[in-house]
Amino acid sequence: LSKEIDRALATLTERERDIIKLFFGIGIQEMTLEEIGEQFGLTRERVRQIKEKAIRRLRHTSRSRLLKSYLG
């Protein structure tokens, strides 16, 4: 699963990848949308929008059944 996640995250922009990793706690402590926003100088709502867009892209680009089932 780790290799599949890394491969899928590589399809995202750096900012999308960082936000997804921070929000879901991938290799780091989980953070709230507000905390991530403070770190990036963005509003909580903008972070949510970027996160949702990144998840849509992951669902679309991933060929892995395991990763698709993980994302829903």
JSON list of N, CA and C in Angstrom, two decimals:
[
{"chain": "A", "resi": 1, "resn": "LEU", "atom": "N", "xyz": [0.83, -1.20, 0.00]},
{"chain": "A", "resi": 1, "resn": "LEU", "atom": "CA", "xyz": [0.00, 0.00, 0.00]},
{"chain": "A", "resi": 1, "resn": "LEU", "atom": "C", "xyz": [0.87, 1.26, 0.00]},
{"chain": "A", "resi": 2, "resn": "SER", "atom": "N", "xyz": [1.97, 1.23, 0.73]},
{"chain": "A", "resi": 2, "resn": "SER", "atom": "CA", "xyz": [2.85, 2.39, 0.81]},
{"chain": "A", "resi": 2, "resn": "SER", "atom": "C", "xyz": [3.40, 2.79, -0.56]},
{"chain": "A", "resi": 3, "resn": "LYS", "atom": "N", "xyz": [3.82, 1.80, -1.34]},
{"chain": "A", "resi": 3, "resn": "LYS", "atom": "CA", "xyz": [4.33, 2.10, -2.68]},
{"chain": "A", "resi": 3, "resn": "LYS", "atom": "C", "xyz": [3.24, 2.67, -3.57]},
{"chain": "A", "resi": 4, "resn": "GLU", "atom": "N", "xyz": [2.02, 2.13, -3.45]},
{"chain": "A", "resi": 4, "resn": "GLU", "atom": "CA", "xyz": [0.90, 2.62, -4.24]},
{"chain": "A", "resi": 4, "resn": "GLU", "atom": "C", "xyz": [0.55, 4.06, -3.86]},
{"chain": "A", "resi": 5, "resn": "ILE", "atom": "N", "xyz": [0.59, 4.35, -2.58]},
{"chain": "A", "resi": 5, "resn": "ILE", "atom": "CA", "xyz": [0.31, 5.71, -2.12]},
{"chain": "A", "resi": 5, "resn": "ILE", "atom": "C", "xyz": [1.37, 6.67, -2.65]},
{"chain": "A", "resi": 6, "resn": "ASP", "atom": "N", "xyz": [2.64, 6.29, -2.54]},
{"chain": "A", "resi": 6, "resn": "ASP", "atom": "CA", "xyz": [3.72, 7.15, -3.04]},
{"chain": "A", "resi": 6, "resn": "ASP", "atom": "C", "xyz": [3.59, 7.38, -4.54]},
{"chain": "A", "resi": 7, "resn": "ARG", "atom": "N", "xyz": [3.27, 6.33, -5.27]},
{"chain": "A", "resi": 7, "resn": "ARG", "atom": "CA", "xyz": [3.12, 6.44, -6.73]},
{"chain": "A", "resi": 7, "resn": "ARG", "atom": "C", "xyz": [1.95, 7.38, -7.07]},
{"chain": "A", "resi": 8, "resn": "ALA", "atom": "N", "xyz": [0.85, 7.23, -6.35]},
{"chain": "A", "resi": 8, "resn": "ALA", "atom": "CA", "xyz": [-0.32, 8.08, -6.61]},
{"chain": "A", "resi": 8, "resn": "ALA", "atom": "C", "xyz": [-0.04, 9.53, -6.23]},
{"chain": "A", "resi": 9, "resn": "LEU", "atom": "N", "xyz": [0.62, 9.75, -5.10]},
{"chain": "A", "resi": 9, "resn": "LEU", "atom": "CA", "xyz": [0.91, 11.11, -4.66]},
{"chain": "A", "resi": 9, "resn": "LEU", "atom": "C", "xyz": [1.86, 11.81, -5.62]},
{"chain": "A", "resi": 10, "resn": "ALA", "atom": "N", "xyz": [2.69, 11.05, -6.31]},
{"chain": "A", "resi": 10, "resn": "ALA", "atom": "CA", "xyz": [3.63, 11.63, -7.27]},
{"chain": "A", "resi": 10, "resn": "ALA", "atom": "C", "xyz": [2.91, 12.28, -8.46]},
{"chain": "A", "resi": 11, "resn": "THR", "atom": "N", "xyz": [1.63, 11.95, -8.66]},
{"chain": "A", "resi": 11, "resn": "THR", "atom": "CA", "xyz": [0.87, 12.55, -9.76]},
{"chain": "A", "resi": 11, "resn": "THR", "atom": "C", "xyz": [0.31, 13.92, -9.40]},
{"chain": "A", "resi": 12, "resn": "LEU", "atom": "N", "xyz": [0.44, 14.31, -8.14]},
{"chain": "A", "resi": 12, "resn": "LEU", "atom": "CA", "xyz": [-0.10, 15.59, -7.67]},
{"chain": "A", "resi": 12, "resn": "LEU", "atom": "C", "xyz": [0.95, 16.69, -7.74]},
{"chain": "A", "resi": 13, "resn": "THR", "atom": "N", "xyz": [0.49, 17.93, -7.65]},
{"chain": "A", "resi": 13, "resn": "THR", "atom": "CA", "xyz": [1.43, 19.05, -7.52]},
{"chain": "A", "resi": 13, "resn": "THR", "atom": "C", "xyz": [2.07, 18.97, -6.14]},
{"chain": "A", "resi": 14, "resn": "GLU", "atom": "N", "xyz": [3.17, 19.67, -5.96]},
{"chain": "A", "resi": 14, "resn": "GLU", "atom": "CA", "xyz": [3.85, 19.64, -4.67]},
{"chain": "A", "resi": 14, "resn": "GLU", "atom": "C", "xyz": [2.93, 20.13, -3.54]},
{"chain": "A", "resi": 15, "resn": "ARG", "atom": "N", "xyz": [2.19, 21.20, -3.79]},
{"chain": "A", "resi": 15, "resn": "ARG", "atom": "CA", "xyz": [1.29, 21.74, -2.76]},
{"chain": "A", "resi": 15, "resn": "ARG", "atom": "C", "xyz": [0.17, 20.75, -2.44]},
{"chain": "A", "resi": 16, "resn": "GLU", "atom": "N", "xyz": [-0.43, 20.15, -3.47]},
{"chain": "A", "resi": 16, "resn": "GLU", "atom": "CA", "xyz": [-1.48, 19.15, -3.24]},
{"chain": "A", "resi": 16, "resn": "GLU", "atom": "C", "xyz": [-0.93, 17.98, -2.43]},
{"chain": "A", "resi": 17, "resn": "ARG", "atom": "N", "xyz": [0.24, 17.52, -2.82]},
{"chain": "A", "resi": 17, "resn": "ARG", "atom": "CA", "xyz": [0.88, 16.39, -2.13]},
{"chain": "A", "resi": 17, "resn": "ARG", "atom": "C", "xyz": [1.13, 16.72, -0.66]},
{"chain": "A", "resi": 18, "resn": "ASP", "atom": "N", "xyz": [1.67, 17.91, -0.40]},
{"chain": "A", "resi": 18, "resn": "ASP", "atom": "CA", "xyz": [1.95, 18.32, 0.98]},
{"chain": "A", "resi": 18, "resn": "ASP", "atom": "C", "xyz": [0.67, 18.41, 1.81]},
{"chain": "A", "resi": 19, "resn": "ILE", "atom": "N", "xyz": [-0.37, 18.98, 1.24]},
{"chain": "A", "resi": 19, "resn": "ILE", "atom": "CA", "xyz": [-1.64, 19.12, 1.96]},
{"chain": "A", "resi": 19, "resn": "ILE", "atom": "C", "xyz": [-2.24, 17.76, 2.27]},
{"chain": "A", "resi": 20, "resn": "ILE", "atom": "N", "xyz": [-2.24, 16.85, 1.30]},
{"chain": "A", "resi": 20, "resn": "ILE", "atom": "CA", "xyz": [-2.77, 15.50, 1.53]},
{"chain": "A", "resi": 20, "resn": "ILE", "atom": "C", "xyz": [-1.97, 14.80, 2.63]},
{"chain": "A", "resi": 21, "resn": "LYS", "atom": "N", "xyz": [-0.65, 14.87, 2.55]},
{"chain": "A", "resi": 21, "resn": "LYS", "atom": "CA", "xyz": [0.19, 14.22, 3.57]},
{"chain": "A", "resi": 21, "resn": "LYS", "atom": "C", "xyz": [-0.08, 14.78, 4.96]},
{"chain": "A", "resi": 22, "resn": "LEU", "atom": "N", "xyz": [-0.18, 16.10, 5.05]},
{"chain": "A", "resi": 22, "resn": "LEU", "atom": "CA", "xyz": [-0.43, 16.73, 6.35]},
{"chain": "A", "resi": 22, "resn": "LEU", "atom": "C", "xyz": [-1.82, 16.39, 6.88]},
{"chain": "A", "resi": 23, "resn": "PHE", "atom": "N", "xyz": [-2.82, 16.46, 6.02]},
{"chain": "A", "resi": 23, "resn": "PHE", "atom": "CA", "xyz": [-4.19, 16.23, 6.46]},
{"chain": "A", "resi": 23, "resn": "PHE", "atom": "C", "xyz": [-4.40, 14.78, 6.93]},
{"chain": "A", "resi": 24, "resn": "PHE", "atom": "N", "xyz": [-3.87, 13.82, 6.17]},
{"chain": "A", "resi": 24, "resn": "PHE", "atom": "CA", "xyz": [-4.07, 12.42, 6.51]},
{"chain": "A", "resi": 24, "resn": "PHE", "atom": "C", "xyz": [-2.96, 11.85, 7.40]},
{"chain": "A", "resi": 25, "resn": "GLY", "atom": "N", "xyz": [-1.94, 12.65, 7.70]},
{"chain": "A", "resi": 25, "resn": "GLY", "atom": "CA", "xyz": [-0.87, 12.19, 8.57]},
{"chain": "A", "resi": 25, "resn": "GLY", "atom": "C", "xyz": [0.01, 11.14, 7.93]},
{"chain": "A", "resi": 26, "resn": "ILE", "atom": "N", "xyz": [0.32, 11.30, 6.66]},
{"chain": "A", "resi": 26, "resn": "ILE", "atom": "CA", "xyz": [1.17, 10.34, 5.95]},
{"chain": "A", "resi": 26, "resn": "ILE", "atom": "C", "xyz": [2.62, 10.72, 6.19]},
{"chain": "A", "resi": 27, "resn": "GLY", "atom": "N", "xyz": [3.28, 9.98, 7.07]},
{"chain": "A", "resi": 27, "resn": "GLY", "atom": "CA", "xyz": [4.67, 10.23, 7.40]},
{"chain": "A", "resi": 27, "resn": "GLY", "atom": "C", "xyz": [4.89, 11.43, 8.32]},
{"chain": "A", "resi": 28, "resn": "ILE", "atom": "N", "xyz": [3.81, 11.95, 8.86]},
{"chain": "A", "resi": 28, "resn": "ILE", "atom": "CA", "xyz": [3.88, 13.14, 9.72]},
{"chain": "A", "resi": 28, "resn": "ILE", "atom": "C", "xyz": [2.60, 13.19, 10.57]},
{"chain": "A", "resi": 29, "resn": "GLN", "atom": "N", "xyz": [2.62, 14.01, 11.60]},
{"chain": "A", "resi": 29, "resn": "GLN", "atom": "CA", "xyz": [1.44, 14.19, 12.46]},
{"chain": "A", "resi": 29, "resn": "GLN", "atom": "C", "xyz": [0.29, 14.79, 11.66]},
{"chain": "A", "resi": 30, "resn": "GLU", "atom": "N", "xyz": [-0.91, 14.26, 11.84]},
{"chain": "A", "resi": 30, "resn": "GLU", "atom": "CA", "xyz": [-2.11, 14.82, 11.18]},
{"chain": "A", "resi": 30, "resn": "GLU", "atom": "C", "xyz": [-2.31, 16.27, 11.60]},
{"chain": "A", "resi": 31, "resn": "MET", "atom": "N", "xyz": [-2.81, 17.06, 10.68]},
{"chain": "A", "resi": 31, "resn": "MET", "atom": "CA", "xyz": [-3.11, 18.46, 10.97]},
{"chain": "A", "resi": 31, "resn": "MET", "atom": "C", "xyz": [-4.52, 18.78, 10.50]},
{"chain": "A", "resi": 32, "resn": "THR", "atom": "N", "xyz": [-5.14, 19.76, 11.13]},
{"chain": "A", "resi": 32, "resn": "THR", "atom": "CA", "xyz": [-6.47, 20.20, 10.71]},
{"chain": "A", "resi": 32, "resn": "THR", "atom": "C", "xyz": [-6.33, 21.11, 9.49]},
{"chain": "A", "resi": 33, "resn": "LEU", "atom": "N", "xyz": [-7.45, 21.35, 8.82]},
{"chain": "A", "resi": 33, "resn": "LEU", "atom": "CA", "xyz": [-7.43, 22.27, 7.68]},
{"chain": "A", "resi": 33, "resn": "LEU", "atom": "C", "xyz": [-6.93, 23.65, 8.11]},
{"chain": "A", "resi": 34, "resn": "GLU", "atom": "N", "xyz": [-7.34, 24.08, 9.28]},
{"chain": "A", "resi": 34, "resn": "GLU", "atom": "CA", "xyz": [-6.93, 25.38, 9.78]},
{"chain": "A", "resi": 34, "resn": "GLU", "atom": "C", "xyz": [-5.43, 25.44, 10.04]},
{"chain": "A", "resi": 35, "resn": "GLU", "atom": "N", "xyz": [-4.88, 24.39, 10.65]},
{"chain": "A", "resi": 35, "resn": "GLU", "atom": "CA", "xyz": [-3.43, 24.33, 10.91]},
{"chain": "A", "resi": 35, "resn": "GLU", "atom": "C", "xyz": [-2.63, 24.33, 9.61]},
{"chain": "A", "resi": 36, "resn": "ILE", "atom": "N", "xyz": [-3.11, 23.57, 8.63]},
{"chain": "A", "resi": 36, "resn": "ILE", "atom": "CA", "xyz": [-2.43, 23.54, 7.33]},
{"chain": "A", "resi": 36, "resn": "ILE", "atom": "C", "xyz": [-2.50, 24.91, 6.68]},
{"chain": "A", "resi": 37, "resn": "GLY", "atom": "N", "xyz": [-3.66, 25.56, 6.78]},
{"chain": "A", "resi": 37, "resn": "GLY", "atom": "CA", "xyz": [-3.82, 26.89, 6.23]},
{"chain": "A", "resi": 37, "resn": "GLY", "atom": "C", "xyz": [-2.84, 27.89, 6.82]},
{"chain": "A", "resi": 38, "resn": "GLU", "atom": "N", "xyz": [-2.64, 27.81, 8.12]},
{"chain": "A", "resi": 38, "resn": "GLU", "atom": "CA", "xyz": [-1.69, 28.70, 8.78]},
{"chain": "A", "resi": 38, "resn": "GLU", "atom": "C", "xyz": [-0.28, 28.47, 8.25]},
{"chain": "A", "resi": 39, "resn": "GLN", "atom": "N", "xyz": [0.08, 27.22, 8.05]},
{"chain": "A", "resi": 39, "resn": "GLN", "atom": "CA", "xyz": [1.41, 26.87, 7.57]},
{"chain": "A", "resi": 39, "resn": "GLN", "atom": "C", "xyz": [1.65, 27.36, 6.14]},
{"chain": "A", "resi": 40, "resn": "PHE", "atom": "N", "xyz": [0.62, 27.31, 5.30]},
{"chain": "A", "resi": 40, "resn": "PHE", "atom": "CA", "xyz": [0.76, 27.69, 3.89]},
{"chain": "A", "resi": 40, "resn": "PHE", "atom": "C", "xyz": [0.31, 29.12, 3.61]},
{"chain": "A", "resi": 41, "resn": "GLY", "atom": "N", "xyz": [-0.23, 29.80, 4.61]},
{"chain": "A", "resi": 41, "resn": "GLY", "atom": "CA", "xyz": [-0.73, 31.15, 4.40]},
{"chain": "A", "resi": 41, "resn": "GLY", "atom": "C", "xyz": [-2.02, 31.16, 3.58]},
{"chain": "A", "resi": 42, "resn": "LEU", "atom": "N", "xyz": [-2.85, 30.14, 3.80]},
{"chain": "A", "resi": 42, "resn": "LEU", "atom": "CA", "xyz": [-4.12, 29.99, 3.07]},
{"chain": "A", "resi": 42, "resn": "LEU", "atom": "C", "xyz": [-5.27, 29.93, 4.07]},
{"chain": "A", "resi": 43, "resn": "THR", "atom": "N", "xyz": [-6.48, 30.20, 3.58]},
{"chain": "A", "resi": 43, "resn": "THR", "atom": "CA", "xyz": [-7.64, 30.03, 4.45]},
{"chain": "A", "resi": 43, "resn": "THR", "atom": "C", "xyz": [-7.97, 28.55, 4.58]},
{"chain": "A", "resi": 44, "resn": "ARG", "atom": "N", "xyz": [-8.70, 28.23, 5.63]},
{"chain": "A", "resi": 44, "resn": "ARG", "atom": "CA", "xyz": [-9.14, 26.85, 5.84]},
{"chain": "A", "resi": 44, "resn": "ARG", "atom": "C", "xyz": [-9.94, 26.36, 4.65]},
{"chain": "A", "resi": 45, "resn": "GLU", "atom": "N", "xyz": [-10.79, 27.22, 4.11]},
{"chain": "A", "resi": 45, "resn": "GLU", "atom": "CA", "xyz": [-11.63, 26.86, 2.97]},
{"chain": "A", "resi": 45, "resn": "GLU", "atom": "C", "xyz": [-10.78, 26.57, 1.72]},
{"chain": "A", "resi": 46, "resn": "ARG", "atom": "N", "xyz": [-9.75, 27.36, 1.49]},
{"chain": "A", "resi": 46, "resn": "ARG", "atom": "CA", "xyz": [-8.89, 27.13, 0.32]},
{"chain": "A", "resi": 46, "resn": "ARG", "atom": "C", "xyz": [-8.14, 25.80, 0.47]},
{"chain": "A", "resi": 47, "resn": "VAL", "atom": "N", "xyz": [-7.70, 25.50, 1.67]},
{"chain": "A", "resi": 47, "resn": "VAL", "atom": "CA", "xyz": [-7.02, 24.22, 1.91]},
{"chain": "A", "resi": 47, "resn": "VAL", "atom": "C", "xyz": [-7.99, 23.07, 1.63]},
{"chain": "A", "resi": 48, "resn": "ARG", "atom": "N", "xyz": [-9.24, 23.22, 2.08]},
{"chain": "A", "resi": 48, "resn": "ARG", "atom": "CA", "xyz": [-10.25, 22.19, 1.82]},
{"chain": "A", "resi": 48, "resn": "ARG", "atom": "C", "xyz": [-10.45, 21.99, 0.33]},
{"chain": "A", "resi": 49, "resn": "GLN", "atom": "N", "xyz": [-10.52, 23.08, -0.41]},
{"chain": "A", "resi": 49, "resn": "GLN", "atom": "CA", "xyz": [-10.70, 22.99, -1.86]},
{"chain": "A", "resi": 49, "resn": "GLN", "atom": "C", "xyz": [-9.54, 22.26, -2.53]},
{"chain": "A", "resi": 50, "resn": "ILE", "atom": "N", "xyz": [-8.32, 22.59, -2.12]},
{"chain": "A", "resi": 50, "resn": "ILE", "atom": "CA", "xyz": [-7.13, 21.94, -2.69]},
{"chain": "A", "resi": 50, "resn": "ILE", "atom": "C", "xyz": [-7.13, 20.46, -2.34]},
{"chain": "A", "resi": 51, "resn": "LYS", "atom": "N", "xyz": [-7.49, 20.14, -1.09]},
{"chain": "A", "resi": 51, "resn": "LYS", "atom": "CA", "xyz": [-7.54, 18.74, -0.66]},
{"chain": "A", "resi": 51, "resn": "LYS", "atom": "C", "xyz": [-8.56, 17.96, -1.48]},
{"chain": "A", "resi": 52, "resn": "GLU", "atom": "N", "xyz": [-9.73, 18.51, -1.65]},
{"chain": "A", "resi": 52, "resn": "GLU", "atom": "CA", "xyz": [-10.78, 17.82, -2.42]},
{"chain": "A", "resi": 52, "resn": "GLU", "atom": "C", "xyz": [-10.38, 17.63, -3.88]},
{"chain": "A", "resi": 53, "resn": "LYS", "atom": "N", "xyz": [-9.76, 18.64, -4.46]},
{"chain": "A", "resi": 53, "resn": "LYS", "atom": "CA", "xyz": [-9.29, 18.52, -5.85]},
{"chain": "A", "resi": 53, "resn": "LYS", "atom": "C", "xyz": [-8.23, 17.42, -5.95]},
{"chain": "A", "resi": 54, "resn": "ALA", "atom": "N", "xyz": [-7.32, 17.38, -4.99]},
{"chain": "A", "resi": 54, "resn": "ALA", "atom": "CA", "xyz": [-6.27, 16.36, -5.01]},
{"chain": "A", "resi": 54, "resn": "ALA", "atom": "C", "xyz": [-6.87, 14.96, -4.88]},
{"chain": "A", "resi": 55, "resn": "ILE", "atom": "N", "xyz": [-7.86, 14.80, -4.03]},
{"chain": "A", "resi": 55, "resn": "ILE", "atom": "CA", "xyz": [-8.50, 13.49, -3.86]},
{"chain": "A", "resi": 55, "resn": "ILE", "atom": "C", "xyz": [-9.21, 13.09, -5.15]},
{"chain": "A", "resi": 56, "resn": "ARG", "atom": "N", "xyz": [-9.88, 14.03, -5.80]},
{"chain": "A", "resi": 56, "resn": "ARG", "atom": "CA", "xyz": [-10.51, 13.72, -7.09]},
{"chain": "A", "resi": 56, "resn": "ARG", "atom": "C", "xyz": [-9.47, 13.27, -8.11]},
{"chain": "A", "resi": 57, "resn": "ARG", "atom": "N", "xyz": [-8.33, 13.96, -8.14]},
{"chain": "A", "resi": 57, "resn": "ARG", "atom": "CA", "xyz": [-7.26, 13.58, -9.08]},
{"chain": "A", "resi": 57, "resn": "ARG", "atom": "C", "xyz": [-6.71, 12.20, -8.75]},
{"chain": "A", "resi": 58, "resn": "LEU", "atom": "N", "xyz": [-6.57, 11.90, -7.47]},
{"chain": "A", "resi": 58, "resn": "LEU", "atom": "CA", "xyz": [-6.06, 10.58, -7.07]},
{"chain": "A", "resi": 58, "resn": "LEU", "atom": "C", "xyz": [-7.03, 9.48, -7.49]},
{"chain": "A", "resi": 59, "resn": "ARG", "atom": "N", "xyz": [-8.30, 9.72, -7.31]},
{"chain": "A", "resi": 59, "resn": "ARG", "atom": "CA", "xyz": [-9.31, 8.74, -7.71]},
{"chain": "A", "resi": 59, "resn": "ARG", "atom": "C", "xyz": [-9.29, 8.52, -9.21]},
{"chain": "A", "resi": 60, "resn": "HIS", "atom": "N", "xyz": [-9.07, 9.58, -9.96]},
{"chain": "A", "resi": 60, "resn": "HIS", "atom": "CA", "xyz": [-9.09, 9.50, -11.42]},
{"chain": "A", "resi": 60, "resn": "HIS", "atom": "C", "xyz": [-7.82, 8.83, -11.97]},
{"chain": "A", "resi": 61, "resn": "THR", "atom": "N", "xyz": [-6.66, 9.17, -11.43]},
{"chain": "A", "resi": 61, "resn": "THR", "atom": "CA", "xyz": [-5.41, 8.71, -12.02]},
{"chain": "A", "resi": 61, "resn": "THR", "atom": "C", "xyz": [-4.96, 7.35, -11.53]},
{"chain": "A", "resi": 62, "resn": "SER", "atom": "N", "xyz": [-5.43, 6.94, -10.36]},
{"chain": "A", "resi": 62, "resn": "SER", "atom": "CA", "xyz": [-4.94, 5.68, -9.80]},
{"chain": "A", "resi": 62, "resn": "SER", "atom": "C", "xyz": [-5.52, 4.47, -10.52]},
{"chain": "A", "resi": 63, "resn": "ARG", "atom": "N", "xyz": [-4.66, 3.52, -10.84]},
{"chain": "A", "resi": 63, "resn": "ARG", "atom": "CA", "xyz": [-5.09, 2.28, -11.45]},
{"chain": "A", "resi": 63, "resn": "ARG", "atom": "C", "xyz": [-5.15, 1.15, -10.41]},
{"chain": "A", "resi": 64, "resn": "SER", "atom": "N", "xyz": [-4.80, 1.48, -9.18]},
{"chain": "A", "resi": 64, "resn": "SER", "atom": "CA", "xyz": [-4.74, 0.46, -8.13]},
{"chain": "A", "resi": 64, "resn": "SER", "atom": "C", "xyz": [-6.10, 0.26, -7.48]},
{"chain": "A", "resi": 65, "resn": "ARG", "atom": "N", "xyz": [-6.58, -0.97, -7.50]},
{"chain": "A", "resi": 65, "resn": "ARG", "atom": "CA", "xyz": [-7.85, -1.29, -6.83]},
{"chain": "A", "resi": 65, "resn": "ARG", "atom": "C", "xyz": [-7.76, -1.03, -5.34]},
{"chain": "A", "resi": 66, "resn": "LEU", "atom": "N", "xyz": [-6.61, -1.37, -4.77]},
{"chain": "A", "resi": 66, "resn": "LEU", "atom": "CA", "xyz": [-6.43, -1.20, -3.33]},
{"chain": "A", "resi": 66, "resn": "LEU", "atom": "C", "xyz": [-6.51, 0.28, -2.96]},
{"chain": "A", "resi": 67, "resn": "LEU", "atom": "N", "xyz": [-5.84, 1.13, -3.71]},
{"chain": "A", "resi": 67, "resn": "LEU", "atom": "CA", "xyz": [-5.86, 2.55, -3.41]},
{"chain": "A", "resi": 67, "resn": "LEU", "atom": "C", "xyz": [-7.25, 3.13, -3.67]},
{"chain": "A", "resi": 68, "resn": "LYS", "atom": "N", "xyz": [-7.91, 2.70, -4.72]},
{"chain": "A", "resi": 68, "resn": "LYS", "atom": "CA", "xyz": [-9.26, 3.18, -5.00]},
{"chain": "A", "resi": 68, "resn": "LYS", "atom": "C", "xyz": [-10.21, 2.80, -3.87]},
{"chain": "A", "resi": 69, "resn": "SER", "atom": "N", "xyz": [-10.08, 1.60, -3.34]},
{"chain": "A", "resi": 69, "resn": "SER", "atom": "CA", "xyz": [-10.97, 1.19, -2.24]},
{"chain": "A", "resi": 69, "resn": "SER", "atom": "C", "xyz": [-10.65, 1.99, -0.98]},
{"chain": "A", "resi": 70, "resn": "TYR", "atom": "N", "xyz": [-9.40, 2.36, -0.80]},
{"chain": "A", "resi": 70, "resn": "TYR", "atom": "CA", "xyz": [-9.00, 3.16, 0.35]},
{"chain": "A", "resi": 70, "resn": "TYR", "atom": "C", "xyz": [-9.59, 4.56, 0.26]},
{"chain": "A", "resi": 71, "resn": "LEU", "atom": "N", "xyz": [-9.61, 5.14, -0.95]},
{"chain": "A", "resi": 71, "resn": "LEU", "atom": "CA", "xyz": [-10.12, 6.50, -1.14]},
{"chain": "A", "resi": 71, "resn": "LEU", "atom": "C", "xyz": [-11.63, 6.56, -1.26]},
{"chain": "A", "resi": 72, "resn": "GLY", "atom": "N", "xyz": [-12.25, 5.44, -1.54]},
{"chain": "A", "resi": 72, "resn": "GLY", "atom": "CA", "xyz": [-13.71, 5.40, -1.67]},
{"chain": "A", "resi": 72, "resn": "GLY", "atom": "C", "xyz": [-14.20, 5.49, -3.09]}
]
